[in-house]
Coordinates of C-alpha atoms in Angstrom, one line a residue:
Chain A
M1 CA 24.1 26.5 24.3
P2 CA 21.1 25.2 26.2
H3 CA 19.4 22.1 24.8
D4 CA 16.6 22.8 22.6
A5 CA 13.3 20.9 23.9
H6 CA 11.4 21.6 20.7
P7 CA 12.1 19.5 17.6
T8 CA 14.1 21.1 14.9
V9 CA 11.6 23.1 12.4
D10 CA 12.8 22.4 8.9
T11 CA 11.8 25.6 6.9
T12 CA 13.1 24.4 3.6
T13 CA 10.6 23.3 0.9
P14 CA 10.0 19.8 -0.4
A15 CA 11.3 20.7 -3.9
Q16 CA 14.7 22.2 -2.3
R17 CA 15.2 19.0 -0.1
A18 CA 14.5 16.9 -3.2
F19 CA 17.1 18.8 -5.6
A20 CA 19.4 19.0 -2.7
L21 CA 19.5 15.1 -2.3
E22 CA 19.8 14.7 -6.3
A23 CA 22.7 17.2 -6.4
A24 CA 24.6 15.7 -3.5
L25 CA 24.3 12.2 -5.4
K26 CA 25.4 13.8 -8.6
K27 CA 28.3 15.5 -7.0
K28 CA 29.5 12.1 -6.4
H29 CA 28.5 10.9 -10.0
L30 CA 26.3 8.3 -8.3
I31 CA 23.3 8.9 -11.0
P32 CA 24.1 7.3 -14.4
E33 CA 23.3 9.3 -17.4
G34 CA 19.3 9.0 -18.3
Y35 CA 18.6 6.9 -15.0
I36 CA 16.3 9.7 -13.6
E37 CA 14.6 10.3 -16.8
G38 CA 14.1 6.6 -17.8
F39 CA 12.4 5.7 -14.5
K40 CA 10.3 8.8 -14.8
D41 CA 8.9 7.7 -18.0
L42 CA 8.2 4.0 -16.7
L43 CA 6.4 5.2 -13.6
G44 CA 4.8 8.4 -15.1
R45 CA 3.8 7.2 -18.5
Q46 CA 4.2 3.4 -19.2
F47 CA 2.4 2.2 -15.8
S48 CA -1.1 3.3 -16.7
P49 CA -4.7 2.3 -16.0
A50 CA -5.1 1.8 -19.6
N51 CA -3.2 -1.5 -19.2
G52 CA -5.7 -2.6 -16.5
A53 CA -8.5 -1.8 -18.8
Q54 CA -7.0 -4.0 -21.6
V55 CA -6.9 -6.9 -19.1
V56 CA -10.5 -6.5 -17.7
A57 CA -11.9 -6.1 -21.2
R58 CA -10.2 -9.1 -22.3
A59 CA -11.7 -11.1 -19.6
W60 CA -15.0 -10.1 -20.2
T61 CA -14.8 -11.3 -23.6
D62 CA -12.5 -14.1 -23.7
P63 CA -13.7 -17.0 -20.9
A64 CA -10.2 -18.7 -21.1
Y65 CA -8.4 -15.7 -20.3
R66 CA -10.8 -14.7 -17.5
E67 CA -10.0 -18.1 -15.9
L68 CA -6.4 -17.7 -16.3
L69 CA -6.6 -14.2 -14.8
L70 CA -8.4 -15.6 -11.7
R71 CA -6.1 -18.4 -11.3
D72 CA -2.7 -16.7 -12.0
G73 CA -3.1 -13.1 -12.3
T74 CA 0.5 -12.6 -12.9
A75 CA 0.6 -14.9 -16.0
A76 CA -2.5 -13.1 -17.4
C77 CA -0.8 -9.8 -17.0
A78 CA 2.6 -10.9 -18.2
E79 CA 0.9 -11.9 -21.4
Y80 CA 0.8 -8.1 -22.3
G81 CA 4.0 -7.3 -20.3
F82 CA 2.3 -5.5 -17.7
T83 CA 4.6 -6.7 -14.9
G84 CA 7.4 -5.1 -13.1
P85 CA 8.2 -3.1 -9.9
Q86 CA 5.2 -3.3 -7.6
G87 CA 3.6 -5.9 -9.9
E88 CA 5.3 -9.0 -9.5
Y89 CA 2.8 -11.2 -7.7
I90 CA -0.7 -10.2 -9.1
V91 CA -3.9 -11.4 -7.8
A92 CA -7.4 -10.4 -9.7
I93 CA -10.3 -10.2 -7.2
E94 CA -13.7 -10.9 -8.7
D95 CA -16.8 -8.8 -8.0
T96 CA -20.0 -10.7 -7.7
P97 CA -23.8 -9.7 -7.3
T98 CA -23.4 -9.7 -3.5
V99 CA -19.6 -8.9 -3.0
K100 CA -17.9 -5.6 -4.1
N101 CA -14.2 -5.6 -3.7
V102 CA -11.9 -2.5 -2.8
I103 CA -8.3 -2.1 -2.7
V104 CA -6.3 0.1 -0.2
C105 CA -2.9 0.1 1.6
S106 CA -3.4 1.3 5.0
L107 CA 0.3 1.4 5.9
C108 CA 1.7 3.3 3.1
S109 CA 0.7 3.2 -0.7
C110 CA 1.1 -0.1 -2.2
T111 CA -0.3 -0.4 -5.5
N112 CA -0.1 -2.7 -8.7
W113 CA 1.9 0.0 -10.6
P114 CA 2.1 -1.7 -13.9
V115 CA -1.4 -2.6 -14.3
L116 CA -3.0 0.4 -12.3
G117 CA -0.6 3.1 -12.8
L118 CA 1.1 5.0 -9.8
P119 CA -1.6 5.6 -6.9
P120 CA -3.3 8.8 -7.0
E121 CA -3.0 11.6 -4.3
W122 CA -6.3 10.7 -2.5
Y123 CA -5.3 6.8 -2.5
K124 CA -2.1 7.8 -0.5
G125 CA -4.1 10.2 1.6
F126 CA -4.5 9.7 5.6
E127 CA -8.3 9.6 5.1
Y128 CA -8.7 6.7 2.7
R129 CA -5.9 4.8 4.7
A130 CA -7.4 5.2 8.0
R131 CA -11.1 5.2 6.9
L132 CA -11.7 2.5 4.1
V133 CA -11.0 -0.7 6.1
R134 CA -13.5 0.3 8.9
E135 CA -16.1 2.0 7.1
G136 CA -16.0 0.8 3.7
R137 CA -19.5 1.2 2.6
T138 CA -19.5 5.1 4.0
V139 CA -16.4 5.9 2.1
L140 CA -17.7 4.5 -1.2
R141 CA -20.9 6.2 -0.6
E142 CA -19.1 9.7 -0.2
L143 CA -16.9 9.1 -3.3
G144 CA -20.1 8.5 -5.2
T145 CA -20.5 4.8 -5.2
E146 CA -24.0 3.8 -3.6
L147 CA -24.2 -0.1 -3.2
P148 CA -27.6 -2.1 -2.6
D149 CA -27.9 -3.4 1.2
N150 CA -27.4 -7.0 0.1
V151 CA -23.7 -6.2 -1.4
T152 CA -21.0 -6.8 1.2
V153 CA -17.9 -4.6 0.7
R154 CA -14.6 -6.6 1.0
V155 CA -11.6 -4.3 1.5
W156 CA -8.1 -5.6 0.5
D157 CA -5.3 -4.2 2.6
T158 CA -2.0 -4.2 0.4
S159 CA 0.1 -5.2 3.5
A160 CA 2.8 -7.8 1.6
E161 CA 3.8 -8.6 -1.9
T162 CA 0.6 -9.2 -3.4
R163 CA -0.6 -6.5 -5.8
Y164 CA -4.3 -6.6 -6.7
L165 CA -6.6 -5.5 -9.4
V166 CA -10.5 -5.6 -9.1
L167 CA -12.2 -7.6 -11.9
P168 CA -15.7 -6.0 -11.9
M169 CA -18.8 -7.5 -13.4
R170 CA -19.5 -6.6 -16.9
P171 CA -22.4 -3.9 -16.8
A172 CA -25.8 -4.9 -18.5
G173 CA -26.5 -3.3 -21.9
T174 CA -22.7 -3.9 -23.3
G175 CA -23.5 -7.0 -25.4
H176 CA -23.0 -5.1 -28.5
M177 CA -19.7 -3.8 -27.5
D178 CA -16.2 -4.8 -28.7
E179 CA -13.0 -5.1 -26.5
A180 CA -11.9 -1.8 -27.5
Q181 CA -15.4 -0.3 -26.5
L182 CA -15.6 -2.1 -23.2
R183 CA -12.0 -0.8 -22.3
Q184 CA -13.4 2.7 -22.2
L185 CA -15.8 1.6 -19.3
V186 CA -12.8 0.3 -17.1
T187 CA -11.5 3.5 -15.3
K188 CA -8.5 3.7 -12.8
D189 CA -11.0 3.9 -10.1
V190 CA -13.0 0.9 -11.4
L191 CA -9.5 -1.0 -11.0
I192 CA -8.9 0.3 -7.4
G193 CA -12.6 -1.1 -6.8
V194 CA -14.1 2.4 -5.6
A195 CA -16.2 2.8 -8.8
L196 CA -18.5 0.4 -10.8
P197 CA -18.1 0.4 -14.7
R198 CA -20.8 2.6 -16.0
V199 CA -22.4 2.6 -19.5
A200 CA -22.7 6.3 -20.7
Chain B
M1 CA 6.1 -0.2 15.0
D2 CA 3.1 1.3 16.4
G3 CA 3.5 4.5 14.5
F4 CA 1.4 7.1 13.2
H5 CA 1.9 5.3 9.5
D6 CA -0.4 2.4 10.9
L7 CA -3.4 4.3 10.1
G8 CA -6.2 1.5 9.5
G9 CA -9.2 2.4 11.8
F10 CA -7.6 5.5 13.0
Q11 CA -10.6 8.0 13.6
G12 CA -10.9 11.8 13.3
F13 CA -10.1 12.2 9.5
G14 CA -12.7 13.9 7.3
K15 CA -13.8 12.8 3.8
V16 CA -11.6 11.3 1.1
P17 CA -10.6 14.5 -1.1
H18 CA -12.0 12.7 -4.3
T19 CA -14.9 12.2 -6.5
I20 CA -14.9 8.8 -8.6
N21 CA -13.5 9.3 -11.9
S22 CA -12.1 12.5 -11.4
L23 CA -9.2 12.6 -14.2
D24 CA -6.7 14.3 -11.7
Y25 CA -4.5 11.3 -11.6
Q26 CA -3.5 11.9 -15.3
K27 CA -0.8 14.3 -14.2
V28 CA 1.2 11.7 -12.3
F29 CA 3.8 14.2 -10.8
K30 CA 2.2 17.3 -10.0
E31 CA 5.4 19.4 -9.1
D32 CA 8.9 19.3 -11.0
W33 CA 10.4 17.4 -8.0
E34 CA 8.0 14.6 -7.1
H35 CA 9.5 12.0 -9.2
L36 CA 12.7 12.2 -7.3
G37 CA 11.2 10.3 -4.5
Y38 CA 10.6 7.2 -6.3
C39 CA 13.6 7.5 -8.9
L40 CA 16.2 8.2 -6.2
L41 CA 14.6 5.1 -4.1
F42 CA 15.3 2.9 -7.0
L43 CA 18.7 4.4 -7.7
G44 CA 19.4 3.5 -4.1
A45 CA 17.8 0.1 -3.9
A46 CA 18.1 -1.4 -7.4
H47 CA 21.2 0.5 -9.0
L48 CA 23.4 1.2 -5.8
Q49 CA 21.9 -1.7 -4.1
K50 CA 22.4 -0.2 -0.5
F51 CA 19.2 -0.9 1.0
S52 CA 15.6 -2.8 0.3
I53 CA 12.3 -1.3 -0.5
D54 CA 11.3 -2.8 3.1
E55 CA 14.0 -0.5 4.6
V56 CA 12.4 2.3 2.8
R57 CA 9.1 1.7 4.2
H58 CA 10.7 1.4 7.8
A59 CA 12.6 4.6 7.3
V60 CA 9.1 6.4 6.2
E61 CA 7.8 5.1 9.6
R62 CA 10.9 6.6 11.5
I63 CA 10.2 10.2 10.4
D64 CA 9.4 12.1 13.4
V65 CA 5.7 11.9 13.9
R66 CA 5.2 15.8 13.9
Q67 CA 7.2 15.9 10.6
H68 CA 5.2 12.9 9.3
V69 CA 2.1 14.4 9.8
G70 CA 3.0 17.6 7.9
T71 CA 4.7 16.4 4.9
R72 CA 3.4 15.4 1.6
Y73 CA 3.5 11.8 0.3
Y74 CA 6.6 12.2 -2.0
E75 CA 8.4 14.3 0.4
R76 CA 8.5 11.5 2.8
Y77 CA 10.2 9.3 0.3
V78 CA 12.9 11.9 -0.4
I79 CA 13.5 12.2 3.5
A80 CA 13.5 8.2 4.0
V81 CA 16.0 7.8 1.0
A82 CA 18.1 10.6 2.3
T83 CA 18.2 9.0 5.7
L84 CA 19.3 5.6 4.3
L85 CA 21.9 7.1 2.0
V86 CA 23.5 8.7 5.2
E87 CA 22.8 5.4 7.5
T88 CA 24.4 3.4 4.6
G89 CA 27.7 5.8 4.3
V90 CA 26.9 6.6 0.6
L91 CA 26.4 10.3 1.9
T92 CA 27.0 12.1 5.0
Q93 CA 24.7 14.6 7.0
Q94 CA 27.3 17.2 6.1
E95 CA 27.2 16.7 2.1
L96 CA 23.5 16.9 2.3
D97 CA 23.3 20.3 4.7
E98 CA 25.7 21.6 2.2
A99 CA 23.7 20.9 -0.9
L100 CA 20.5 22.1 0.8
G101 CA 22.1 25.2 2.7
S102 CA 20.3 24.2 5.6
P103 CA 20.2 21.4 8.0
F104 CA 18.6 18.4 6.2
K105 CA 16.4 16.9 8.8
L106 CA 16.4 13.0 8.4
A107 CA 14.2 10.3 10.1
N108 CA 15.0 9.0 13.5
P109 CA 17.3 6.1 14.3
A110 CA 15.5 2.6 14.6
H111 CA 14.2 1.4 17.9
S112 CA 14.9 -2.1 17.1
P113 CA 17.7 -4.3 15.6
G114 CA 14.8 -6.2 13.8
R115 CA 13.9 -10.0 14.3
A116 CA 14.1 -13.3 12.8
A117 CA 10.9 -15.2 11.3
L118 CA 9.5 -18.1 13.2
A119 CA 10.9 -21.1 11.2
G120 CA 10.0 -24.7 11.0
R121 CA 6.3 -24.6 11.3
A122 CA 3.7 -26.4 9.0
P123 CA 2.0 -24.1 6.6
F124 CA -1.5 -23.1 6.9
E125 CA -4.3 -24.1 4.5
V126 CA -7.1 -22.2 2.5
G127 CA -10.0 -22.4 4.9
D128 CA -7.9 -22.6 8.0
R129 CA -9.0 -20.4 10.9
V130 CA -6.0 -18.6 12.1
V131 CA -5.2 -15.9 14.8
V132 CA -2.7 -12.9 14.5
R133 CA -0.2 -13.3 17.2
G134 CA -0.7 -10.8 20.0
E135 CA 2.9 -9.6 19.5
Y136 CA 4.2 -6.0 20.1
F137 CA 7.3 -5.3 18.0
S138 CA 9.2 -1.9 17.9
G139 CA 10.7 -2.6 14.6
H140 CA 9.6 -2.7 11.0
I141 CA 6.4 -4.9 10.6
R142 CA 4.0 -5.6 7.8
C143 CA 0.9 -6.2 10.1
P144 CA -1.4 -3.6 10.7
A145 CA -2.2 -3.3 14.6
Y146 CA -6.0 -3.6 13.7
V147 CA -5.9 -7.2 13.2
R148 CA -3.4 -8.0 16.3
G149 CA -4.9 -10.7 18.4
K150 CA -7.9 -11.1 16.0
Q151 CA -9.0 -14.2 14.2
G152 CA -9.6 -14.6 10.4
V153 CA -9.9 -17.3 7.8
V154 CA -7.4 -18.1 5.1
L155 CA -8.5 -17.3 1.4
H156 CA -5.2 -17.8 -0.3
R157 CA -1.4 -19.0 0.4
T158 CA 1.0 -17.4 -2.2
T159 CA 2.4 -19.6 -4.3
E160 CA 6.1 -17.4 -3.8
K161 CA 7.9 -16.5 -0.7
W162 CA 9.6 -13.2 0.1
P163 CA 12.2 -12.2 2.8
F164 CA 10.6 -11.6 6.2
P165 CA 10.0 -7.7 6.6
D166 CA 10.8 -7.5 10.0
A167 CA 14.4 -8.8 9.5
I168 CA 15.0 -7.4 5.8
G169 CA 13.4 -4.1 6.9
H170 CA 16.5 -3.6 9.2
G171 CA 19.0 -4.7 6.3
D172 CA 19.1 -8.4 7.3
A173 CA 20.0 -10.0 4.0
T174 CA 19.7 -13.3 5.3
A175 CA 16.0 -12.9 6.2
E176 CA 14.1 -16.0 5.8
H177 CA 11.4 -16.4 2.9
Q178 CA 8.2 -16.9 3.7
P179 CA 4.7 -17.2 1.8
T180 CA 1.9 -14.9 2.8
Y181 CA -1.7 -15.4 3.5
H182 CA -4.7 -13.5 2.6
V183 CA -6.6 -13.8 5.6
Q184 CA -10.2 -12.4 5.9
F185 CA -11.8 -10.8 8.7
S186 CA -15.2 -9.3 9.7
A187 CA -14.9 -5.6 10.2
R188 CA -17.3 -5.9 13.1
D189 CA -14.9 -8.4 14.7
L190 CA -12.2 -5.4 14.4
W191 CA -14.0 -2.7 15.7
G192 CA -17.4 -3.9 17.0
S193 CA -20.5 -2.0 16.0
A194 CA -18.2 1.1 15.4
A195 CA -17.6 -0.3 11.9
D196 CA -19.6 -0.8 8.8
D197 CA -20.6 -4.3 8.4
G198 CA -18.0 -5.5 5.8
L199 CA -15.1 -7.7 5.4
V200 CA -11.2 -7.0 5.3
V201 CA -8.6 -9.1 3.8
V202 CA -5.0 -8.6 4.9
D203 CA -1.9 -10.1 3.5
L204 CA 0.2 -11.5 6.4
F205 CA 3.4 -13.3 6.5
E206 CA 3.3 -16.8 7.9
S207 CA 5.1 -15.6 11.2
Y208 CA 2.5 -13.3 11.9
L209 CA -0.1 -16.1 12.4
D210 CA -1.1 -19.1 14.4
K211 CA -3.6 -21.7 13.6
V212 CA -6.8 -21.6 15.8
P213 CA -7.4 -25.2 17.4
A214 CA -10.4 -26.9 15.8
D215 CA -11.4 -27.8 19.3
G216 CA -12.7 -24.3 20.3
T217 CA -11.5 -20.7 20.5
A218 CA -10.4 -18.3 23.3
A219 CA -13.3 -17.2 25.6
A220 CA -15.0 -14.2 24.1
P221 CA -13.8 -10.9 25.8
A222 CA -16.2 -9.4 28.3
E223 CA -18.7 -7.0 26.8
R224 CA -18.4 -3.4 27.7
R225 CA -21.9 -1.8 28.8
P226 CA -22.7 1.6 27.1
A227 CA -22.2 4.6 29.3
A228 CA -25.5 5.6 31.2
Q229 CA -27.6 8.2 29.6
T230 CA -27.6 10.7 32.1
V231 CA -26.9 13.8 30.5
A232 CA -30.4 15.4 29.6
A233 CA -30.7 16.5 25.9

């Protein structure tokens, strides 16, 4: 048979391959009972941006906690149990009137899972990974966040073990809000840094 | 590894398919197989202890480029985990093919056996000016190519140490543990005027860096003049 110069074209679907891998492991009894279900629940439900919102709202209202969060993000998040796989060395990065911080992982998808939840599709997509480091301001504008000229965009590329969360500035007009109300302003995109907290 | 995965600064992509605060993320796994990528990754890494997370990243990088471009995110992790389970002898290619009823295309073999960390050097301090070593390495590396040879300033040295990715990413369990550094670069230093005016912070292992001597820096590279505007509008 002549050597085929073309790469093998795989006509199977992603679902077929995923279930085939699972079936091959099951056949050898290598998957413990409940292992996949338990992990799916941890990743898909327990890891949530509501966790990060709790951390940020507390930092906005409790100066001692804010100081801890910026000095030792891991300890601050561990107070709530918000650590775990892909959230073992946590650094909070602080927005200022002249610096807007934004997180990416240009090489794959690294994200602070326990605090932000699993990364959304667009964060893992080629467009965001390729463009944010080079055209941060432009990408933010396209996503819907326009920044004043005097604000510098600082992009954090998650290339090792540090897992970040953005600590945004508390918006004006929120002086009357309690911690529970403030949490509602801290969305997943605010924690990633592509959005600013907005008072409705 | 100078592969397609190293996307930082790559041009030609369109808009990020997202509008801020869209709630699409709330359905974490969009299809009924998607959780298997990560769940089986942790089965192999944490439960069976057959490979590290670094090796999973490397296996994703080893997926044939044409396949990589055409696959979806979780699909690449299924391929990477399947590849590592075959390479570590947990499964055979034949068992995968039989389960699929078709050839199960795995990632390509590694191009390098890996490399050891640079040991025995003094750590860097916050505020130090450092340069990313101008090295080319065919194996796994957690240094995006866009900072290779570039200078930046240390903002943070981690208080923990981790196994050197270029070694553990190839299965070397004896990999030296090193701190990493948050190094800040100017986007204009990385891509000249073909970048927005901003800052980029990269989290780099100690072995990727050298300190820039205080007595001066390397000569600035010659400036390239713009092409002559000879074509009439």
